[in-house]
Coordinates of C-alpha atoms in Angstrom, one line a residue:
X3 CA 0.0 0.0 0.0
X4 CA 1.1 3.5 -1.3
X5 CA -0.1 5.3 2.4
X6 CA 1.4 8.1 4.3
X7 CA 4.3 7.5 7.4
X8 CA 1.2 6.9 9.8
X9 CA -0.8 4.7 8.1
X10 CA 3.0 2.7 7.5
X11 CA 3.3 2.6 11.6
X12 CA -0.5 1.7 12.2
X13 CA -0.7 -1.3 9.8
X14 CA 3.1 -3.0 11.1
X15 CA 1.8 -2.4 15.1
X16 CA -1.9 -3.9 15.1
X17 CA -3.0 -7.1 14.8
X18 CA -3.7 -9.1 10.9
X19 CA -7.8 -8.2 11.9
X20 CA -7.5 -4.6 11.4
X21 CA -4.6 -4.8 9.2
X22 CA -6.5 -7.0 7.0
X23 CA -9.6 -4.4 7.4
X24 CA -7.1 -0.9 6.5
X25 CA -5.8 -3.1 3.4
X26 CA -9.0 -4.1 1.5
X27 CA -10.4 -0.2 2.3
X28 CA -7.4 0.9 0.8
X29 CA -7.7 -1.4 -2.2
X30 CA -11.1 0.0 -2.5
X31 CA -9.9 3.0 -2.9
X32 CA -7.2 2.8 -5.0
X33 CA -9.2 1.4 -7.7
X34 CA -11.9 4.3 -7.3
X35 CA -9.4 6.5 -7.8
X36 CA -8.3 5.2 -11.5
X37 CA -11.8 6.1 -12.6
X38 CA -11.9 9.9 -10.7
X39 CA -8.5 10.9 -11.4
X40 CA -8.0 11.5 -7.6
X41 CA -4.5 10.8 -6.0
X42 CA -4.3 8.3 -3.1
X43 CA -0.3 7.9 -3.3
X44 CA 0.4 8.8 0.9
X45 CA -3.2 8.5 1.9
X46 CA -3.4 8.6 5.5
X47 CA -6.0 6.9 7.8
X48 CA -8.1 9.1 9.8
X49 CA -10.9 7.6 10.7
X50 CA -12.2 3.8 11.2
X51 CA -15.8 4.3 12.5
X52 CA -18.4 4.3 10.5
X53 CA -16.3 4.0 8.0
X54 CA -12.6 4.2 7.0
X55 CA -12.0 7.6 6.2
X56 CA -8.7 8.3 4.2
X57 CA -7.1 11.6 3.9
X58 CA -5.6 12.0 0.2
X59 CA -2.8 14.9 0.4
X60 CA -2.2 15.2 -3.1
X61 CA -5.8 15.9 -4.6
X62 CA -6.6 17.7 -1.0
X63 CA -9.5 15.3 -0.7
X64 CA -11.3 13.0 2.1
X65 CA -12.5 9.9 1.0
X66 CA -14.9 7.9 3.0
X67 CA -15.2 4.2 2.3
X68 CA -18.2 2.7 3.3
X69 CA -19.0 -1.1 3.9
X70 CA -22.6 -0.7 2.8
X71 CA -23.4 1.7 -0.5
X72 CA -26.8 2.4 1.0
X73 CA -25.5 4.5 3.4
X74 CA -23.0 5.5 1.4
X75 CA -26.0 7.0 -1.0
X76 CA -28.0 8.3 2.0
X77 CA -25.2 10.4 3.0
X78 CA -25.1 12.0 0.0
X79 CA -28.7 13.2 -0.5
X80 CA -28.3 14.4 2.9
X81 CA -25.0 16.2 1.9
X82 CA -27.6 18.0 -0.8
X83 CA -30.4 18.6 1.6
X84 CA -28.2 20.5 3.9
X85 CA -27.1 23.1 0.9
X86 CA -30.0 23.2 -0.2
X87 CA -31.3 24.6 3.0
X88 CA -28.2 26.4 3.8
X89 CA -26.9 24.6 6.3
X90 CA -23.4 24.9 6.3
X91 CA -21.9 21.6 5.8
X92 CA -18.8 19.8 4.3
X93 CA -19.7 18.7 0.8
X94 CA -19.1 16.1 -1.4
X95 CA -16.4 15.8 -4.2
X96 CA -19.1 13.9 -6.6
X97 CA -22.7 13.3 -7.0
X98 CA -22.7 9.9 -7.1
X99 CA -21.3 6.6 -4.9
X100 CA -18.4 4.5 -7.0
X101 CA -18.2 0.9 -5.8
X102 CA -15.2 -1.4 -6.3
X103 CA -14.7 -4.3 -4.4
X104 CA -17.8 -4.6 -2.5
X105 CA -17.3 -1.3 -1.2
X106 CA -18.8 2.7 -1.7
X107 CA -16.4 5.1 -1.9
X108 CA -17.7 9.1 -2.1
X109 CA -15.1 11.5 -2.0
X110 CA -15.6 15.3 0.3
X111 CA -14.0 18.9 0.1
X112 CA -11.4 19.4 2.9
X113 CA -12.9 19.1 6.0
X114 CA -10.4 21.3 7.7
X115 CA -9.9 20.6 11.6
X116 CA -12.5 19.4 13.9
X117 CA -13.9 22.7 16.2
X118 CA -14.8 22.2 19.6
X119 CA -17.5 24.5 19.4
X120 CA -20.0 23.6 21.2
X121 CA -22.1 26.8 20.4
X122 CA -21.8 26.1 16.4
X123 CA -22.8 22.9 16.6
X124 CA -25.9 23.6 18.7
X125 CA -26.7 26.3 15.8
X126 CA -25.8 24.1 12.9
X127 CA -28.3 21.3 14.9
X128 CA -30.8 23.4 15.3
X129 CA -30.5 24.4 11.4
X130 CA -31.3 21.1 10.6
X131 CA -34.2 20.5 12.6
X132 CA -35.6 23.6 11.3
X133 CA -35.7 22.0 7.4
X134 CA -39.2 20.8 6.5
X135 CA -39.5 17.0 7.1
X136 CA -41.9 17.2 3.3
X137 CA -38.7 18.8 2.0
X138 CA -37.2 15.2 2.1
X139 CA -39.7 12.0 1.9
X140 CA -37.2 10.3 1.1
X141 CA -35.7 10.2 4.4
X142 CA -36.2 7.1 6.7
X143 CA -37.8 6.7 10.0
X144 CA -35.5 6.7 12.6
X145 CA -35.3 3.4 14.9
X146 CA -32.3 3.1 17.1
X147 CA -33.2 -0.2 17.3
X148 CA -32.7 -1.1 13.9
X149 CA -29.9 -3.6 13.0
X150 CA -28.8 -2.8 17.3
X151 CA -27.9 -6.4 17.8
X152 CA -26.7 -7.3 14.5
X153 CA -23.8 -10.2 14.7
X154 CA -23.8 -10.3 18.7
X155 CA -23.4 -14.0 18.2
X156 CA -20.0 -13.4 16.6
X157 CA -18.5 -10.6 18.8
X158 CA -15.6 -11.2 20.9
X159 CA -17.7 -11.3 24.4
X160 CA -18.7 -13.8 26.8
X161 CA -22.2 -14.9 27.1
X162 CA -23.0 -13.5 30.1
X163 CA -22.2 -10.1 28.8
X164 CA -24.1 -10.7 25.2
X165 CA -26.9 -11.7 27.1
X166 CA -27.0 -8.4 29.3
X167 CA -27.2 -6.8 25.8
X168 CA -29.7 -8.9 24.4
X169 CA -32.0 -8.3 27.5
X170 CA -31.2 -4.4 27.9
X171 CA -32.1 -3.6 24.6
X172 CA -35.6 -5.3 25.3
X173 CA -36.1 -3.7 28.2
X174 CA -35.5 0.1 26.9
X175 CA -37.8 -0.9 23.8
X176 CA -40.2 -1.1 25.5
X177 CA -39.7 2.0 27.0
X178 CA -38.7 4.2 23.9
X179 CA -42.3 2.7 23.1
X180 CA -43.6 4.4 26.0
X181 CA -41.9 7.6 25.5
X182 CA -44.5 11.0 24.9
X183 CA -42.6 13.1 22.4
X184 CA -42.8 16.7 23.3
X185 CA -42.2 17.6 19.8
X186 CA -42.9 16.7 16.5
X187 CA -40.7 14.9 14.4
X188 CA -38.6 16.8 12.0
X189 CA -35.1 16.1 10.2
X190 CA -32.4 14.9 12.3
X191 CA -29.0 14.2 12.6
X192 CA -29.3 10.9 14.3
X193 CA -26.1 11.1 15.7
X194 CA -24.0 9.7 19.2
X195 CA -22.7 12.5 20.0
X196 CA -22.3 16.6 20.0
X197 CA -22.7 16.7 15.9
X198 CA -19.0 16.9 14.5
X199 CA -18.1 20.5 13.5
X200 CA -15.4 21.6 11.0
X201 CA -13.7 24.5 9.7
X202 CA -10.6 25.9 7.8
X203 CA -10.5 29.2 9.5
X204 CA -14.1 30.1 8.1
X205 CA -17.3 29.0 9.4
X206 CA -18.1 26.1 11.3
X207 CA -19.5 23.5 9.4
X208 CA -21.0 20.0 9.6
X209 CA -19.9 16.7 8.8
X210 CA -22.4 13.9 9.7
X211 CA -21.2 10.8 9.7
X212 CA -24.4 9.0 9.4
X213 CA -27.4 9.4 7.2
X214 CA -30.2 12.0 8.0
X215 CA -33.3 10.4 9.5
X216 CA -36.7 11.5 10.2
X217 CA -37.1 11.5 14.0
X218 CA -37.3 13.2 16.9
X219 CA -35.1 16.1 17.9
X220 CA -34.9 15.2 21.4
X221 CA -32.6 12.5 20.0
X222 CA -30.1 14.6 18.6
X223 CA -30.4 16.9 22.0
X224 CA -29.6 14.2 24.4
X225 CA -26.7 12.4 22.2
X226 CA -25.3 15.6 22.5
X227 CA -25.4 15.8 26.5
X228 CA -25.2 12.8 27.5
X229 CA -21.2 12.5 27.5
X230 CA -21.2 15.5 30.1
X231 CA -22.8 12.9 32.6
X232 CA -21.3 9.6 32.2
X233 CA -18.0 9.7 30.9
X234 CA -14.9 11.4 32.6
X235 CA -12.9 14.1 30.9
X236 CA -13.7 17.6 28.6
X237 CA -16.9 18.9 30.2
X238 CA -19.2 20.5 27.3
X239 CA -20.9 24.0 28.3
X240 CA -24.7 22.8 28.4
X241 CA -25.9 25.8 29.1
X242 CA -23.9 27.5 25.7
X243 CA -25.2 24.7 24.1
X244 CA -28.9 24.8 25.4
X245 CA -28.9 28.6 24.9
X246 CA -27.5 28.4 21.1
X247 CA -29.8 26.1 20.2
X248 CA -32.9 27.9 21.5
X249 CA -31.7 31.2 20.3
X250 CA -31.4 29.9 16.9
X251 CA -33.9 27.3 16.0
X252 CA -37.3 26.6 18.3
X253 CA -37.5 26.1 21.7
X254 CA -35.3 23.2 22.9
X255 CA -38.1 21.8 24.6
X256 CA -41.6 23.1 24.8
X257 CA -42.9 23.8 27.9
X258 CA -43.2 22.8 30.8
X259 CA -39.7 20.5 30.8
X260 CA -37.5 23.6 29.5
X261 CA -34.2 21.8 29.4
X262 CA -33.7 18.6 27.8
X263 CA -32.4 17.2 31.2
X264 CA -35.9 17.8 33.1
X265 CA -37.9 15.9 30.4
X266 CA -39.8 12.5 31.9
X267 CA -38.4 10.5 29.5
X268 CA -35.0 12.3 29.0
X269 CA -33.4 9.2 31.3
X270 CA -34.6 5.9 28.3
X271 CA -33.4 8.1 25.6
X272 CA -30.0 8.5 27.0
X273 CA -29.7 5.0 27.6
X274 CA -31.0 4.5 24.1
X275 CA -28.1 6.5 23.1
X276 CA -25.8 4.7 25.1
X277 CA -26.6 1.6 24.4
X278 CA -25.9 2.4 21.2
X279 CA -22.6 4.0 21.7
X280 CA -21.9 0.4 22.9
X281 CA -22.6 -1.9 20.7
X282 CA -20.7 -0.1 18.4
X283 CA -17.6 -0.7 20.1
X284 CA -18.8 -3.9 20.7
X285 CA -19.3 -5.4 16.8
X286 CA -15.5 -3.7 16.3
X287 CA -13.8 -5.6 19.4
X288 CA -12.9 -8.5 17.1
X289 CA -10.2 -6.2 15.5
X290 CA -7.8 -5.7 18.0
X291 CA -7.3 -6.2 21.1
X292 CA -7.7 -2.8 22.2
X293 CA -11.1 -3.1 21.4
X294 CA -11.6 -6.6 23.0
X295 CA -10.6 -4.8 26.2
X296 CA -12.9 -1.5 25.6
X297 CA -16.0 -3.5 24.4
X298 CA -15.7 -5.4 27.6
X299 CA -14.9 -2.4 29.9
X300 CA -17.9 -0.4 28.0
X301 CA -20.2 -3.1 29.0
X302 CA -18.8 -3.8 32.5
X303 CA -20.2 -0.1 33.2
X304 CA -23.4 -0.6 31.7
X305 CA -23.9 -3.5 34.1
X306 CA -23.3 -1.6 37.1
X307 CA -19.4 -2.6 37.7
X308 CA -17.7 0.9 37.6
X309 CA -19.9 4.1 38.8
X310 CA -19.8 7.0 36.7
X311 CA -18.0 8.9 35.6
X312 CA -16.3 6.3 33.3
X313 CA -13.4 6.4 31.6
X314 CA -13.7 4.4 28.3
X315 CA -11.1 6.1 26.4
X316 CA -10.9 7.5 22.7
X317 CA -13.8 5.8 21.3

């Protein structure tokens, strides 16, 4: 493989899993790249989850190469939603998914440098909600439950810990099926986390890494607080964040819960969220033994071992 230094170091240290995982992304790419013109001589790794994302230096480029072209697809007509509400967002390269060796490659403008702004992505959140759900039929529901357990019978856990999964992610369904919406459903983000903000010394803008969803925005609103509370390290400004959002889109909350926090049902949708969080790490931990170790730790907390604030790491 024609990568950069780092990419060199990454694929001699970890174990023939991942390696194997880095190599058939990069072939992916590499053939991609005879049919676009696009340079991937030095391509660096930057990103393994969702997908691998590959910095390409020469053609000033990130590529994104996705394991199912679906998504690959959705995340494009999201890409054209967003500009075509104005929402400031990274855009894509080309208007169309390229497959080569069971993979989707689509190809983005230069990112720049992930912002810690917690205040920009609160606006750039509340942007999106604000985008008429019948500007976008297209758009599927969102179910967090979707595909949740997909190949738990093949991760690197023990039972007892698969079946904690398996029975936790009953018991918040029926929940989530309990939950009273204070809100309508709108366009969201549908994300894990405080939505990823970029810039190159001009304005913030978005990068989702998964596809736009009809939902609700409460979803978006807790993902992005929900760190704050159980995890230890970089405390977000929820307040900045609460008061951004509100300022720029609708109220974060009708009344009477005000902030997200006080809502009745604020608590399942966290876990929701969480639980989520996890088994992503979870369906990865066959790569390396890194994430052996982290998938079990993650679900060690869920299961009451370790109190909160946890430490689980760069995830």
């Amino acid at each position: 493989m024609s990568v950069g230094p780092r990419t060199r170091t990454l694929t001699r240290i970890t174990s023939e899993g991942r390696r194997h995982e880095v190599a058939a992304a990069y072939a992916a790419l590499t053939q991609v790249c005879t049919d676009t013109g696009d340079n991937p001589s030095q391509a660096e790794l930057v990103g393994e989850h969702p997908h691998h994302a590959w910095w390409l230096p020469a053609s000033r480029a990130l590529a994104l190469v996705h394991a199912d072209a679906d998504e690959a697809g959705a995340l494009l007509r999201g890409a054209r939603l967003l500009h075509e509400h104005r929402v400031a967002a990274v855009a894509p390269d080309y208007d169309q998914v390229r497959i080569a060796h069971g993979r989707a490659v689509t190809f983005w403008r230069s990112p720049g440098h992930p912002l810690r702004d917690v205040a920009a992505s609160a606006r750039l959140t509340a942007a999106v909600h604000r985008i008429r759900p019948g500007a976008a039929l297209w758009l599927e529901d969102h179910d967090p439950f979707e595909g949740l357990l997909d190949g738990l019978d093949d991760v690197a856990l023990d039972d007892a810990s698969q079946w904690f999964l398996r029975e936790r992610a009953a018991e918040l369904r029926e929940e989530w099926e309990r939950a009273e919406w204070p809100t309508p459903s709108t366009v969201i983000l549908g994300a894990r986390a405080i939505a990823p903000c970029y810039g190159d010394g001009s304005h913030p803008r978005l990068f989702p890494q998964y596809p736009l969803r009809y939902g609700h925005r409460e979803w978006d609103l807790v993902a992005a607080r929900w760190h704050t509370e159980l995890l230890r390290g970089h405390r977000d400004d929820l307040h900045a964040y609460t008061a951004a959002y509100t300022a720029y889109g609708r109220a974060a909350l009708a009344p009477p819960y005000g902030q997200i926090g006080a809502w009745p049902d604020y608590q399942t949708v966290r876990d929701v969220v969480v639980l989520t969080a996890v088994t992503d790490t979870v369906r990865r931990a066959h790569l390396d033994t890194h994430l052996r170790r982290q998938a079990a730790h993650q679900v060690a907390c869920l299961r009451g071992a370790h109190r909160p604030p946890w430490t689980w790491g760069r995830r």
